[in-house]
Coordinates of C-alpha atoms in Angstrom, one line a residue:
M1415 CA 0.0 0.0 0.0
L1416 CA 1.1 3.5 -0.8
A1417 CA 1.7 6.0 2.0
R1418 CA -1.3 8.2 2.4
S1419 CA 0.8 11.3 2.7
A1420 CA 1.0 12.6 -0.8
R1421 CA 3.6 15.1 -1.8
L1422 CA 2.4 18.7 -2.1
R1423 CA 4.6 20.2 -4.8
L1424 CA 5.1 24.0 -5.0
P1425 CA 6.6 24.7 -8.4
R1426 CA 8.9 27.7 -8.9
R1427 CA 7.4 30.1 -11.4
V1428 CA 8.5 33.3 -12.8
A1429 CA 5.8 35.9 -13.4
V1430 CA 5.1 36.4 -17.1
P1431 CA 2.7 39.0 -18.5
S1432 CA -0.5 37.3 -19.5
H1433 CA -0.5 38.6 -23.1
L1434 CA 2.9 36.8 -23.6
R1435 CA 1.9 33.5 -22.2
S1436 CA 1.0 30.5 -24.4
I1437 CA -1.4 27.8 -23.5
Q1438 CA 0.0 25.0 -21.3
T1439 CA -0.2 21.6 -23.0
S1440 CA 1.6 19.4 -20.5
A1441 CA -0.5 16.6 -19.2
D1442 CA 0.8 16.6 -15.6
T1443 CA 0.9 20.2 -14.3
T1444 CA -2.1 20.1 -12.0
Q1445 CA -1.0 20.3 -8.3
L1446 CA -2.4 18.7 -5.2
S1447 CA -3.9 21.2 -2.8
S1448 CA -5.1 19.0 0.1
T1449 CA -4.2 15.4 1.2
P1450 CA -6.7 12.9 -0.4
P1451 CA -9.0 11.1 2.0
E1452 CA -9.2 7.4 2.3
G1453 CA -12.6 7.0 0.7
S1454 CA -13.2 6.5 -3.0
D1455 CA -16.0 9.1 -3.1
E1456 CA -14.7 11.6 -0.7
P1457 CA -13.7 14.9 -2.4
F1458 CA -10.4 16.7 -2.3
T1459 CA -9.0 19.7 -4.0
V1460 CA -6.4 20.2 -6.7
K1461 CA -5.1 23.3 -8.5
I1462 CA -4.8 23.5 -12.3
H1463 CA -1.8 25.3 -13.8
E1464 CA -2.6 28.9 -14.3
D1465 CA -1.8 28.8 -18.0
S1466 CA -4.1 25.9 -18.8
F1467 CA -6.8 28.4 -19.9
Q1468 CA -6.9 31.5 -22.1
T1469 CA -10.0 33.5 -22.6
Y1470 CA -11.7 35.8 -25.1
N1471 CA -14.4 38.1 -23.7
C1472 CA -15.1 35.9 -20.6
E1473 CA -13.6 35.0 -17.2
K1474 CA -11.3 32.0 -16.7
P1475 CA -12.7 28.9 -15.0
S1476 CA -11.6 28.4 -11.4
L1477 CA -8.2 26.8 -11.1
D1478 CA -9.3 25.0 -7.9
V1479 CA -11.1 21.8 -8.8
T1480 CA -12.8 19.2 -6.5
V1481 CA -12.2 15.6 -7.5
T1482 CA -12.5 12.2 -6.0
K1483 CA -10.3 9.1 -6.2
G1484 CA -13.2 7.1 -7.8
E1485 CA -13.7 9.6 -10.6
L1486 CA -10.0 9.9 -11.4
L1487 CA -9.6 6.1 -11.5
K1488 CA -12.7 5.8 -13.7
M1489 CA -11.3 8.5 -16.1
Y1490 CA -8.0 6.6 -16.3
S1491 CA -9.8 3.3 -17.1
Q1492 CA -11.9 5.0 -19.7
M1493 CA -9.0 6.7 -21.4
Q1494 CA -7.1 3.4 -21.5
T1495 CA -10.1 1.5 -22.9
M1496 CA -10.7 4.1 -25.6
R1497 CA -7.1 4.0 -26.6
R1498 CA -7.1 0.2 -26.7
M1499 CA -10.2 0.3 -28.9
E1500 CA -8.6 2.7 -31.4
M1501 CA -5.4 0.6 -31.4
A1502 CA -7.6 -2.5 -32.2
A1503 CA -9.2 -0.6 -35.1
D1504 CA -5.7 0.3 -36.3
A1505 CA -4.7 -3.4 -36.3
L1506 CA -8.0 -4.5 -38.0
Y1507 CA -7.5 -1.9 -40.7
K1508 CA -3.9 -3.0 -41.4
A1509 CA -5.2 -6.6 -41.5
K1510 CA -7.6 -5.4 -44.2
L1511 CA -10.7 -6.4 -42.2
I1512 CA -11.7 -2.7 -42.0
R1513 CA -12.1 -1.0 -45.3
G1514 CA -12.8 2.5 -46.4
F1515 CA -12.3 5.5 -44.2
C1516 CA -11.1 5.2 -40.6
H1517 CA -10.0 8.2 -38.5
L1518 CA -8.5 7.5 -35.1
A1519 CA -8.2 9.7 -32.0
I1520 CA -5.2 8.2 -30.3
G1521 CA -3.6 10.9 -28.2
Q1522 CA -6.9 12.9 -27.8
E1523 CA -8.5 10.8 -25.1
A1524 CA -8.6 13.6 -22.5
V1525 CA -11.0 15.6 -24.7
S1526 CA -13.7 12.9 -25.2
V1527 CA -13.4 11.5 -21.6
G1528 CA -13.1 15.0 -20.1
I1529 CA -16.3 16.2 -21.9
E1530 CA -18.2 13.1 -20.9
H1531 CA -17.4 13.8 -17.2
G1532 CA -18.4 17.4 -17.5
I1533 CA -21.9 17.0 -19.0
T1534 CA -25.1 15.1 -18.2
P1535 CA -26.7 12.1 -20.0
D1536 CA -29.4 14.4 -21.4
D1537 CA -27.0 16.8 -23.0
R1538 CA -26.2 16.2 -26.6
V1539 CA -22.9 15.7 -28.5
I1540 CA -22.2 15.8 -32.2
T1541 CA -18.9 15.6 -34.0
G1542 CA -17.0 14.8 -37.2
Y1543 CA -15.5 11.5 -38.3
R1544 CA -13.0 11.1 -35.4
C1545 CA -15.9 9.9 -33.4
H1546 CA -15.4 6.4 -32.0
P1547 CA -14.7 7.3 -28.3
F1548 CA -17.7 9.7 -28.1
A1549 CA -20.0 6.9 -29.4
V1550 CA -19.0 4.5 -26.7
L1551 CA -19.0 7.1 -23.9
R1552 CA -22.4 8.3 -24.9
G1553 CA -24.1 5.0 -24.5
G1554 CA -22.7 2.8 -27.3
T1555 CA -20.5 -0.3 -27.0
I1556 CA -17.0 -1.2 -28.1
A1557 CA -18.3 -4.2 -30.0
G1558 CA -20.9 -1.9 -31.6
V1559 CA -18.3 0.5 -32.8
L1560 CA -15.8 -2.1 -34.0
G1561 CA -18.7 -4.1 -35.6
E1562 CA -19.7 -1.0 -37.5
L1563 CA -16.1 -0.5 -38.7
L1564 CA -16.0 -4.2 -39.8
G1565 CA -19.4 -3.9 -41.5
R1566 CA -21.1 -6.5 -39.3
Q1567 CA -24.7 -6.7 -38.1
I1568 CA -23.6 -6.1 -34.5
G1569 CA -22.5 -2.6 -35.5
M1570 CA -24.3 0.4 -34.0
S1571 CA -25.7 1.2 -37.5
N1572 CA -26.2 -2.5 -38.3
G1573 CA -23.0 -2.6 -40.3
K1574 CA -24.3 -0.2 -42.9
G1575 CA -22.8 3.1 -41.9
G1576 CA -19.1 2.6 -41.2
S1577 CA -16.8 4.8 -39.3
M1578 CA -18.6 8.1 -39.9
H1579 CA -22.2 7.1 -39.1
I1580 CA -22.5 5.9 -35.5
F1581 CA -25.3 7.3 -33.3
T1582 CA -26.9 6.9 -29.8
P1583 CA -30.0 8.7 -28.4
S1584 CA -27.7 11.5 -27.0
F1585 CA -24.9 11.3 -29.6
Y1586 CA -25.8 12.7 -33.1
G1587 CA -22.9 11.0 -34.8
G1588 CA -19.8 11.1 -36.5
N1589 CA -20.5 13.1 -39.7
G1590 CA -18.5 12.7 -42.9
I1591 CA -18.9 16.1 -44.5
V1592 CA -16.3 18.5 -43.1
G1593 CA -17.8 21.0 -40.8
A1594 CA -21.4 20.1 -41.6
Q1595 CA -22.1 18.8 -38.1
V1596 CA -21.7 22.4 -36.7
P1597 CA -24.9 23.8 -38.0
V1598 CA -26.7 20.5 -37.2
G1599 CA -25.4 20.9 -33.7
A1600 CA -26.8 24.4 -33.6
G1601 CA -30.1 23.0 -34.7
V1602 CA -30.1 20.4 -32.0
A1603 CA -29.5 23.2 -29.5
F1604 CA -32.4 25.2 -31.0
A1605 CA -34.7 22.2 -30.4
Q1606 CA -33.5 22.1 -26.7
Q1607 CA -34.3 25.8 -26.4
Y1608 CA -37.6 25.5 -28.2
K1609 CA -38.7 22.6 -25.9
Q1610 CA -37.4 24.5 -22.8
K1611 CA -35.0 21.8 -21.9
D1612 CA -32.3 22.6 -19.3
N1613 CA -29.6 21.0 -21.5
C1614 CA -27.0 22.0 -24.1
T1615 CA -25.3 20.6 -27.2
F1616 CA -21.6 20.3 -27.7
A1617 CA -20.8 20.6 -31.4
L1618 CA -17.3 19.5 -32.2
Y1619 CA -15.1 20.1 -35.2
G1620 CA -11.4 20.1 -36.0
D1621 CA -9.0 22.8 -36.8
G1622 CA -9.1 21.6 -40.4
A1623 CA -12.9 22.3 -40.5
S1624 CA -12.6 25.7 -38.8
N1625 CA -12.5 27.7 -42.0
Q1626 CA -15.7 26.2 -43.5
G1627 CA -18.3 28.9 -44.2
Q1628 CA -21.1 26.9 -42.6
V1629 CA -19.2 27.0 -39.3
F1630 CA -19.4 30.8 -39.2
E1631 CA -23.0 30.8 -40.4
A1632 CA -23.8 28.5 -37.4
F1633 CA -22.0 30.9 -35.1
N1634 CA -24.1 33.8 -36.3
M1635 CA -27.4 32.1 -35.9
A1636 CA -26.5 30.7 -32.5
K1637 CA -25.6 34.1 -31.2
L1638 CA -28.7 35.8 -32.8
W1639 CA -30.9 33.3 -30.9
N1640 CA -28.6 32.8 -27.9
L1641 CA -28.8 29.0 -28.3
P1642 CA -27.5 26.7 -25.6
V1643 CA -24.6 25.4 -27.8
V1644 CA -20.9 25.0 -27.1
F1645 CA -18.9 25.0 -30.3
V1646 CA -15.8 22.9 -29.6
C1647 CA -12.7 23.0 -31.8
E1648 CA -10.5 20.0 -31.3
N1649 CA -7.2 21.6 -32.4
N1650 CA -4.9 18.6 -32.9
K1651 CA -2.5 20.9 -34.8
Y1652 CA -2.9 19.2 -38.2
G1653 CA -5.9 19.1 -40.5
M1654 CA -5.7 16.7 -43.5
G1655 CA -1.9 16.7 -43.5
T1656 CA -1.7 20.5 -43.2
S1657 CA -0.5 22.3 -40.1
A1658 CA -2.8 24.9 -38.5
E1659 CA -0.4 27.7 -39.3
R1660 CA -0.5 26.9 -43.1
S1661 CA -4.3 26.7 -43.2
S1662 CA -5.5 29.4 -40.8
S1663 CA -4.5 33.1 -40.7
N1664 CA -5.8 33.1 -37.1
T1665 CA -4.8 30.0 -35.2
Q1666 CA -6.4 31.2 -31.9
Y1667 CA -9.6 29.4 -32.7
F1668 CA -11.3 30.3 -29.5
T1669 CA -11.3 34.0 -30.6
R1670 CA -13.0 33.4 -33.9
G1671 CA -16.6 33.5 -32.7
D1672 CA -16.8 37.3 -33.2
K1673 CA -19.5 38.1 -30.6
I1674 CA -19.3 34.7 -29.0
P1675 CA -16.9 34.5 -26.1
G1676 CA -14.2 31.8 -26.2
L1677 CA -12.0 29.6 -24.0
Q1678 CA -8.8 27.9 -25.0
V1679 CA -8.0 24.8 -22.9
N1680 CA -5.1 22.4 -22.3
G1681 CA -6.6 19.4 -24.0
M1682 CA -3.9 17.1 -22.8
D1683 CA -4.8 17.4 -19.1
I1684 CA -7.9 15.5 -18.2
I1685 CA -8.7 17.6 -15.2
A1686 CA -8.4 20.9 -17.1
S1687 CA -10.7 19.4 -19.9
K1688 CA -13.3 18.4 -17.4
Q1689 CA -13.2 21.8 -15.6
A1690 CA -13.6 23.6 -18.9
T1691 CA -16.5 21.5 -19.9
E1692 CA -18.4 22.1 -16.6
Y1693 CA -17.7 25.8 -17.1
A1694 CA -19.1 25.8 -20.6
R1695 CA -22.2 23.8 -19.5
K1696 CA -22.9 26.3 -16.7
W1697 CA -22.4 29.2 -19.1
T1698 CA -25.0 27.9 -21.6
V1699 CA -27.5 26.1 -19.3
D1700 CA -27.4 27.6 -15.8
D1701 CA -26.4 31.1 -16.6
K1702 CA -28.2 31.2 -20.0
K1703 CA -25.5 33.4 -21.6
G1704 CA -25.9 31.8 -25.1
P1705 CA -23.2 30.0 -27.0
L1706 CA -19.6 29.6 -26.1
L1707 CA -16.6 28.6 -28.1
L1708 CA -14.2 26.1 -26.6
E1709 CA -10.8 25.2 -28.2
F1710 CA -9.1 22.1 -26.8
V1711 CA -5.4 22.2 -27.8
T1712 CA -4.6 18.5 -28.2
Y1713 CA -2.5 16.2 -30.4
R1714 CA -3.1 13.1 -32.5
Y1715 CA -0.3 10.5 -32.7
G1716 CA -1.5 8.9 -36.0
G1717 CA -2.2 10.4 -39.4
H1718 CA -5.3 12.2 -40.4
S1719 CA -6.8 8.8 -41.4
M1720 CA -5.4 5.3 -41.7
S1721 CA -4.4 6.1 -45.3
D1722 CA -2.1 8.9 -44.0
P1723 CA 1.2 7.8 -42.5
G1724 CA 1.3 11.2 -40.6
T1725 CA 5.0 11.7 -41.1
T1726 CA 5.3 13.5 -44.4
Y1727 CA 4.3 16.9 -42.9
R1728 CA 5.8 16.4 -39.4
T1729 CA 8.8 14.6 -38.0
R1730 CA 8.8 11.2 -36.2
E1731 CA 10.7 13.0 -33.5
E1732 CA 7.9 15.4 -32.9
V1733 CA 5.4 12.6 -32.5
Q1734 CA 7.7 10.7 -30.2
R1735 CA 8.3 13.8 -28.1
M1736 CA 4.6 14.3 -27.6
R1737 CA 4.1 10.7 -26.7
S1738 CA 6.9 10.7 -24.2
T1739 CA 6.3 14.1 -22.5
Q1740 CA 2.6 15.1 -22.9
D1741 CA 0.6 11.9 -23.1
P1742 CA -2.8 12.5 -21.4
I1743 CA -3.0 8.9 -20.0
R1744 CA 0.5 9.0 -18.6
G1745 CA -0.2 12.4 -17.1
L1746 CA -3.2 11.1 -15.2
Q1747 CA -1.2 8.0 -14.2
K1748 CA 1.4 10.3 -12.6
Y1749 CA -1.3 12.2 -10.7
I1750 CA -2.8 9.0 -9.3
E1751 CA 0.5 7.5 -8.2
E1752 CA 2.0 10.7 -6.8
W1753 CA -1.2 11.6 -4.9
G1754 CA -1.3 8.1 -3.3
L1755 CA -4.6 7.1 -5.0
A1756 CA -3.5 3.8 -6.4
S1757 CA -0.3 1.8 -6.8
E1758 CA 1.5 1.1 -10.1
Q1759 CA 0.3 -2.5 -9.8
E1760 CA -3.3 -1.5 -9.4
L1761 CA -3.1 0.7 -12.5
K1762 CA -1.5 -2.1 -14.4
Q1763 CA -4.5 -4.2 -13.5
L1764 CA -6.8 -1.5 -15.0
D1765 CA -4.7 -1.6 -18.1
K1766 CA -5.1 -5.4 -18.4
D1767 CA -8.8 -5.1 -17.8
A1768 CA -9.1 -2.5 -20.6
K1769 CA -7.1 -4.8 -23.0
S1770 CA -9.3 -7.8 -22.1
E1771 CA -12.5 -5.9 -22.6
V1772 CA -11.4 -4.7 -26.1
D1773 CA -10.0 -8.1 -27.1
A1774 CA -13.4 -9.7 -26.2
A1775 CA -15.2 -7.0 -28.2
V1776 CA -13.0 -7.6 -31.2
E1777 CA -13.8 -11.3 -31.3
E1778 CA -17.5 -10.6 -30.7
A1779 CA -17.5 -8.2 -33.6
K1780 CA -15.6 -10.5 -35.9
R1781 CA -18.1 -13.4 -35.2
S1782 CA -21.1 -11.2 -36.2
P1783 CA -22.4 -11.9 -39.7
E1784 CA -22.3 -9.3 -42.5
P1785 CA -25.6 -7.5 -43.4
K1786 CA -28.0 -9.5 -45.6
I1787 CA -28.9 -8.3 -49.1
E1788 CA -32.4 -7.5 -48.0
D1789 CA -31.0 -5.2 -45.4
L1790 CA -30.2 -2.7 -48.2
W1791 CA -33.9 -1.9 -48.1
T1792 CA -34.3 -1.3 -44.4
D1793 CA -33.5 1.7 -42.2
I1794 CA -34.4 4.1 -45.0
Y1795 CA -37.3 5.4 -43.0
Y1796 CA -37.6 5.9 -39.2
K1797 CA -38.8 2.6 -37.6
G1798 CA -42.6 2.5 -37.6
T1799 CA -43.0 4.9 -40.5
E1800 CA -41.9 2.6 -43.4
P1801 CA -44.2 2.4 -46.4
P1802 CA -45.4 -1.2 -47.3
F1803 CA -43.0 -1.4 -50.2
M1804 CA -39.9 0.3 -51.7
R1805 CA -39.2 1.0 -55.4
G1806 CA -35.8 -0.2 -56.6
R1807 CA -33.6 1.0 -59.4
E1808 CA -36.3 0.6 -62.0
R1809 CA -40.1 0.8 -61.8
E1810 CA -40.5 -3.0 -62.0
E1811 CA -38.1 -3.6 -59.1
V1812 CA -40.2 -3.5 -55.9
H1813 CA -39.0 -4.5 -52.4
H1814 CA -41.4 -5.3 -49.6
Y1815 CA -40.6 -4.9 -45.9

């Protein structure tokens, strides 16, 4: 057992004018403020690094955050499981069992898990095609995601949608058209406002989609109607093989909402990500201040998609440096061990559990049959509203349900 007396570290810092500071992207700069209690659900306080947030026309979130041992261990387990799932998809693609498009989020786990821990089950999330972790965290299953990638009946869209079309009642999908999910997300938020629901929508897009015209159109409508929507830019530094600096004249994406305030966040620190999400939800739902723009500064270790090696526009050394110094899972692991919440052996057991869960899901998905030919003529209409028959390619070709 670890000693319960965790180290209280007081880093030496030199005062720097705020306008000269850049966002902190290290995964392990949050400090312990009080000794953690014995119980799993008893709260204690930590302090986020002061440069983990930058703001545009709004106040910073509090740097003092209340956490519990149970929540931190759950977040660690979820991040490990999401990474294992994406690594399994990588292996299945290379084995030619997954075909077509496949965009992985290895390295960005603190964003998806952090958002999930900062919202409620009745809030809504919509994103682009780097969507697999969100689908699982929002009520899906690992077997359902991998089955969809493999094109099997167990898939969350019955094997007919693939990587970009996975949904749950609170998750409005991965969407394949670059940036198109942003106005759809604004529409979902409009429905919440119209129905007087005390919930909000998180509409995510990447730095590569940030220059799409429909993104700014959605910003405008959302601010006109003060919709309860949080526009989230997952800035992983490269969009479609192009660095943010080459594609965007203004890479401070959190400032690009015009009248919409913005918050830039260290997307490699899970605690900062969760705190920013709770701040954004309170802004839109509790305080009813209208939309907010969040920018998570994060990093993807792989290429844009599985067809992109990811090393023609950045060096292998850069990727390796990020893996070794700023990995979000290793950062949380460091917190847990240094704060005396769990031993290295206990965390290794969580790693093994994650691997076993994903391995079992892979086999379950592989055992599932492919869709039947007649399945081509189902799921065209919402269930219960189908017509008695469907016309095929020619007038004489008729398919009955």
